[in-house]
Coordinates of C-alpha atoms in Angstrom, one line a residue:
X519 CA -165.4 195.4 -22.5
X520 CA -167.6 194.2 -25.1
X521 CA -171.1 193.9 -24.1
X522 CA -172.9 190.2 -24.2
X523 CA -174.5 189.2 -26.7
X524 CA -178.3 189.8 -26.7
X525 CA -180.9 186.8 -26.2
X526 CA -183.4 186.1 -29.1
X527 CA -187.0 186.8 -28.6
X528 CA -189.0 183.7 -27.0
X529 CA -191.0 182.7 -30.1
X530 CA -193.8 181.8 -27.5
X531 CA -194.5 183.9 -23.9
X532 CA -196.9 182.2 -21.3
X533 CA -198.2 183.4 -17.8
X534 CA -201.5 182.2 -16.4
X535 CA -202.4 183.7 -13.3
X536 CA -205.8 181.3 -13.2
X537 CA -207.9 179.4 -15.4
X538 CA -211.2 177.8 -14.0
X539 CA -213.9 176.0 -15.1
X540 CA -217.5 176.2 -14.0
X541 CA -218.8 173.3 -11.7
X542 CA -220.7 170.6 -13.5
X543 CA -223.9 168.7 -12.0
X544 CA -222.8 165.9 -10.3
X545 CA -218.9 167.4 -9.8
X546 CA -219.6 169.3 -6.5
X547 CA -221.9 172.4 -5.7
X548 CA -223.9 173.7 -8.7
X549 CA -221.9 176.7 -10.5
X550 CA -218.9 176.1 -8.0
X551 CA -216.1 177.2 -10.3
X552 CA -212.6 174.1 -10.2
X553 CA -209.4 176.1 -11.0
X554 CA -207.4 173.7 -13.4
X555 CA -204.2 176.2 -14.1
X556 CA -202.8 178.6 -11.5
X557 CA -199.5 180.8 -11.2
X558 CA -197.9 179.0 -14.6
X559 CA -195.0 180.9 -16.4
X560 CA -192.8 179.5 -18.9
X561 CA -191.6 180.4 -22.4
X562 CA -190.5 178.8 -25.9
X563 CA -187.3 179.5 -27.6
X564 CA -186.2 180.2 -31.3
X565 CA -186.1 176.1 -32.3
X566 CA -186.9 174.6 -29.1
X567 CA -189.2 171.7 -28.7
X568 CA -190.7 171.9 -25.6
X569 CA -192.7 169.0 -23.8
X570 CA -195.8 169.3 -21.1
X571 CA -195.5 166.5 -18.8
X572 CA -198.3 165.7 -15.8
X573 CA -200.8 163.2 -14.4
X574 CA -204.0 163.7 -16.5
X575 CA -206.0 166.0 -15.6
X576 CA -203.2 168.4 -14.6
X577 CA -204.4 171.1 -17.3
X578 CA -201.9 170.1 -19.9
X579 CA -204.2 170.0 -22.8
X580 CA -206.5 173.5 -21.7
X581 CA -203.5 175.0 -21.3
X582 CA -202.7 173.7 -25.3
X583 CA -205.8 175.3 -25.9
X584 CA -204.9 178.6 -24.6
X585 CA -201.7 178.8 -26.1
X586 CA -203.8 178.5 -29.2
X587 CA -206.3 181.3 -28.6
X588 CA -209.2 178.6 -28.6
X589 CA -210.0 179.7 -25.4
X590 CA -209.7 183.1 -24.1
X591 CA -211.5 182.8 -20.6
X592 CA -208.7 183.1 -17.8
X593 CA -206.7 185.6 -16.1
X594 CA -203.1 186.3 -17.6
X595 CA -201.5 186.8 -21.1
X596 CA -200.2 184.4 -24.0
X597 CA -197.6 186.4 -26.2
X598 CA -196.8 184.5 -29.6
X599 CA -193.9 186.3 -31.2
X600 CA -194.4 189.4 -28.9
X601 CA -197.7 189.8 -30.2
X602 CA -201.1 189.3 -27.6
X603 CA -203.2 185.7 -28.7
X604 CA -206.6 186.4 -28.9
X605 CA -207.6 184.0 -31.3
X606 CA -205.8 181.6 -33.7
X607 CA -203.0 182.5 -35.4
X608 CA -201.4 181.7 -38.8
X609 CA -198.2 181.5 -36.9
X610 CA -199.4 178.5 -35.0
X611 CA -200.1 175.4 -36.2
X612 CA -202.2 172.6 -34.2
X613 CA -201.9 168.7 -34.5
X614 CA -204.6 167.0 -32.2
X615 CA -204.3 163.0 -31.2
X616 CA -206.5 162.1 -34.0
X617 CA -205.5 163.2 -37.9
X618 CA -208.9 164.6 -38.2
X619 CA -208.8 165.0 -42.1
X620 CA -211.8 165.5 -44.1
X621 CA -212.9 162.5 -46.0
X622 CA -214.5 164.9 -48.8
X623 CA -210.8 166.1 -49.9
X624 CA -208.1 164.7 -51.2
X625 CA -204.7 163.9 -49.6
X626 CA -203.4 167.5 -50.9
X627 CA -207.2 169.6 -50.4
X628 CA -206.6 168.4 -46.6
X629 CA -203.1 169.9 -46.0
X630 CA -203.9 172.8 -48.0
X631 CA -207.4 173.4 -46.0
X632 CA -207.4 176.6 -45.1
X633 CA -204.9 178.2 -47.7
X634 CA -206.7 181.4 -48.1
X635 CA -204.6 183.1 -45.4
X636 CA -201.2 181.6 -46.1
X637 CA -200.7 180.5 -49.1
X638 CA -201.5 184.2 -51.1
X639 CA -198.5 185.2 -49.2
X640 CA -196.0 186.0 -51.9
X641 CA -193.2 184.2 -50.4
X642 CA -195.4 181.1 -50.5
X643 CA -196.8 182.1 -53.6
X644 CA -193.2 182.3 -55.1
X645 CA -191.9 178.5 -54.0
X646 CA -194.5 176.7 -56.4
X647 CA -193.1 175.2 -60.0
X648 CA -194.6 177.4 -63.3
X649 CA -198.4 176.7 -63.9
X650 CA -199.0 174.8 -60.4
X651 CA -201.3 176.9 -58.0
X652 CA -199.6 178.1 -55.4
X653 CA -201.5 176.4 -52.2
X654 CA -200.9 172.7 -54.2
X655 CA -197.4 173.6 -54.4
X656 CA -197.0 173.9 -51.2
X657 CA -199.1 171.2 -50.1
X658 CA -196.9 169.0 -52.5
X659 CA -193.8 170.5 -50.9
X660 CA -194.8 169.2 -47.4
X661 CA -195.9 166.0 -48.6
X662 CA -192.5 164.5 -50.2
X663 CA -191.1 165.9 -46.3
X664 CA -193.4 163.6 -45.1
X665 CA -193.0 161.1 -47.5
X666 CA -196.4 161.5 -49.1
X667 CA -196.3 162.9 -52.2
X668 CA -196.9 159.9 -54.1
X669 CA -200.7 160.0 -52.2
X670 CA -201.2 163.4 -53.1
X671 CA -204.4 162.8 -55.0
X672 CA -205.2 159.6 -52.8
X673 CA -208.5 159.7 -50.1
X674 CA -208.2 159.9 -46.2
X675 CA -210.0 156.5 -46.4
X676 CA -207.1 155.0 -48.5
X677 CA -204.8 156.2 -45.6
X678 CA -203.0 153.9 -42.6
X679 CA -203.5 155.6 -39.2
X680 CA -199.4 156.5 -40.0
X681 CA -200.0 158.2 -42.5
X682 CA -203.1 160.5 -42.1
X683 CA -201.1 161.2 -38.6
X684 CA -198.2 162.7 -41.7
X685 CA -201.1 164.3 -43.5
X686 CA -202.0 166.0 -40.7
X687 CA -198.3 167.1 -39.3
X688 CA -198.0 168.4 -43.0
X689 CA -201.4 170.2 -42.6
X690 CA -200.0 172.1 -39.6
X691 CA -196.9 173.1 -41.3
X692 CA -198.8 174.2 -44.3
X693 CA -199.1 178.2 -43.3
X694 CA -195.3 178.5 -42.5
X695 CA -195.9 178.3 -38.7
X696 CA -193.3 180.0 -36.6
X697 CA -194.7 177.0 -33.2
X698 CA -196.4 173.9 -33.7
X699 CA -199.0 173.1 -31.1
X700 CA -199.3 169.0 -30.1
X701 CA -201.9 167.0 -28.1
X702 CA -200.3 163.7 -27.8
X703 CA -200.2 163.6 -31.9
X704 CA -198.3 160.2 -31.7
X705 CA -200.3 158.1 -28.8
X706 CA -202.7 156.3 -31.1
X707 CA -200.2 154.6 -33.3
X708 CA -197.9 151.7 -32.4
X709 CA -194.6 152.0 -31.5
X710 CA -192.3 151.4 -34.4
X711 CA -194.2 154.0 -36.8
X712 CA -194.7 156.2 -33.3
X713 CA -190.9 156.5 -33.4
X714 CA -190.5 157.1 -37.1
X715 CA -193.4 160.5 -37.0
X716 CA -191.2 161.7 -33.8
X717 CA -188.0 161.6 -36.1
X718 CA -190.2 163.4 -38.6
X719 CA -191.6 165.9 -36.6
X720 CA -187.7 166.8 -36.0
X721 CA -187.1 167.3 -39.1
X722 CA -190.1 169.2 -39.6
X723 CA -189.6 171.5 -37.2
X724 CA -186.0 171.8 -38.3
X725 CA -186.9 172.1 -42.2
X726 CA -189.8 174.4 -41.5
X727 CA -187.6 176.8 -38.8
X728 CA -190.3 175.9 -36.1
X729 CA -190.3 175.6 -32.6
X730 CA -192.7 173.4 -30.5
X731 CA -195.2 172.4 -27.9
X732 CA -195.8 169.3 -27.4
X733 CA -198.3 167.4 -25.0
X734 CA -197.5 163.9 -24.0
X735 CA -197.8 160.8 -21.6
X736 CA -194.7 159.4 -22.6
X737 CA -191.8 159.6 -21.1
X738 CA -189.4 158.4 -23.5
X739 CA -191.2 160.6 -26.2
X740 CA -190.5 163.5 -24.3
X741 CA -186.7 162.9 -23.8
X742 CA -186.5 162.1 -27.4
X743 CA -187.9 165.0 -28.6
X744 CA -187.2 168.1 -26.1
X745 CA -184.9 170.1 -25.5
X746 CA -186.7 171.1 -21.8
X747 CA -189.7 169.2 -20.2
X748 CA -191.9 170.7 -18.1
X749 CA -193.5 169.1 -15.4
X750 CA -197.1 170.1 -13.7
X751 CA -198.9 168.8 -11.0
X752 CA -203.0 168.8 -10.8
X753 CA -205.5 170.4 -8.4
X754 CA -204.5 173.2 -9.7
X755 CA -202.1 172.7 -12.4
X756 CA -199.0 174.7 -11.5
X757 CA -195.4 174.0 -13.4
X758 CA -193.3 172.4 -10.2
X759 CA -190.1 171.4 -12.3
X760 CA -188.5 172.1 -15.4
X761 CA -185.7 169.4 -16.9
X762 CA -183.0 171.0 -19.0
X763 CA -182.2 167.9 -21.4
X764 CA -179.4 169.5 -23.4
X765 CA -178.4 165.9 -25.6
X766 CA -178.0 166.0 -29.2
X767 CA -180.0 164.3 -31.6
X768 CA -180.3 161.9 -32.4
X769 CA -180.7 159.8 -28.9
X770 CA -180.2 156.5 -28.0
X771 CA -183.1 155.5 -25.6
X772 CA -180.4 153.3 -23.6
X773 CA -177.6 155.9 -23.4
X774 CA -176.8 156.2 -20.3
X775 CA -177.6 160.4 -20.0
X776 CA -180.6 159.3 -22.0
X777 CA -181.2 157.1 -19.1
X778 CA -180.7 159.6 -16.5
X779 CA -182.6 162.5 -17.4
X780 CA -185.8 159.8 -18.1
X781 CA -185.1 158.9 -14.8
X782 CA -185.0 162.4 -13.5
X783 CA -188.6 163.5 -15.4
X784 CA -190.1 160.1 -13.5
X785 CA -188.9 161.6 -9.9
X786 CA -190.1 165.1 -10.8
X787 CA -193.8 163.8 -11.3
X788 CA -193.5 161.5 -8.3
X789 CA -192.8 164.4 -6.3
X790 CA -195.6 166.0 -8.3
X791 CA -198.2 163.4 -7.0
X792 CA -196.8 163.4 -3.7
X793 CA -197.3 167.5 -3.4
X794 CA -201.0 167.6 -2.0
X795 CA -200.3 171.1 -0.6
X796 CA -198.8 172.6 -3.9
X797 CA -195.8 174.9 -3.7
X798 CA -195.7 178.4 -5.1
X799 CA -194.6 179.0 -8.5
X800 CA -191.2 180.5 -7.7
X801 CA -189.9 177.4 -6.1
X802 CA -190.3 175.5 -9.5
X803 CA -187.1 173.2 -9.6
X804 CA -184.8 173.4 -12.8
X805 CA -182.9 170.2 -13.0
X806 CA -179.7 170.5 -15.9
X807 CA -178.3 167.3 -17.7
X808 CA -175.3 165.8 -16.1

């Protein structure tokens, strides 16, 4: 009998036994610590776009943080292609809600910021045309993805809130990143070029052979763009259902599956709300598409 085949490597390994933060004046006794993340496991595949779902304050974007070795002050492990996170990685890029580019450099200096890691690498060094240096090459590689290269030389200030929102998905890509990290990168824009950078980021991930994490408020952005949603309640956060979407791409927002697993996330974080006790982490609830 042949034996199965074997199961890739998560690109990205997460257990967080506890994460608190120290009491503030005003929020309860003086030093009293608030746990915000407690008995959390989950994991990120080879390509998978995975989604954190939860009323705020439910730890969603600390846990963004830890995943992205900005902070390293809580009890368990992060493992980013088997290796320990104790700090940021090249292999990790980060996209906040705000572009955050720097209005001193050009449309290029911002998504090549930080090249001095990456782009010496010789396999970045080799994509750039003869004579180009090798971090503007690539800078101008993720650019025409994004449908910027035209702006290359062109100021943040000269930018729409769409497109410094591209600069900065570019930026992330810049180093090659094996998982891109997101904080609700899309909830500032309006809706029509808010579904555009989610079709983009697709493709990014796709083109760039990236998986990712992605925090968000909105529902239908996190059955457009996962392929599981995770769902955590607050007081502590703790993961209490995970939503196997399993649709391809591109979806229809009124398909009826489409329909049905939106419906699905909405009941999860109902019962989420609802759960003032909190359950144990082994009774988080996998729910499959239909």
């Amino acid at each position: 009998m042949s034996a199965a085949p074997a199961q890739a490597s998560p690109v990205l390994d997460v257990t967080v036994q506890r994460k608190r933060f120290a009491g503030a004046a005003g929020g309860g006794s003086p030093g009293a610590a608030r746990t915000v993340l407690e008995d959390l496991r989950f994991n990120v595949q080879p390509g998978e776009v995975v989604s954190l779902v939860g009323a705020s304050g439910c730890g969603k974007s600390t846990l963004l943080r830890l995943v992205a070795g900005l902070d390293a002050d809580y009890d368990g492990r992060v493992r980013l292609l088997g290796r320990p996170v104790r700090g940021p990685a090249a292999e990790a890029g980060f996209v906040f809600q705000e572009p955050r580019l720097f209005p001193w450099l050009s449309v290029a200096g911002n998504v090549a910021f930080g090249a001095s890691g990456a782009a010496a690498r010789p396999d970045v060094r080799a994509r750039g045309p003869a004579g180009v240096e090798p971090s503007r090459a690539r800078a101008l590689e993720l650019l025409d993805q994004v449908g910027l290269a035209h702006l290359a030389d062109a100021w943040p200030k000269q930018l729409s809130g769409g497109q410094a929102q591209r600069v900065a998905l570019a930026r992330a890509c810049f180093g090659h990143p094996r998982l891109l990290l997101l904080d609700e990168p899309f909830s500032a824009l309006d809706a029509f070029t808010r579904i555009k950078l989610q079709d983009l980021l697709l493709q990014l991930c796709r083109r760039n052979g990236a998986s990712a994490l992605l925090v968000t408020h909105d529902l239908d952005e996190a059955v457009r763009l996962s392929d599981r949603i995770l769902v955590l309640r607050a007081d502590p956060g703790r993961l209490v259902a995970e939503i196997v979407v399993g649709l391809p791409h591109p979806r229809d927002e009124d398909d009826a599956a489409v329909v049905q697993i939106r419906r699905r996330v909405r009941q999860a974080l109902r019962r989420a709300q609802e759960d003032t006790a909190g359950a144990p982490a082994a009774s988080v609830r996998v729910v499959r598409a239909p």
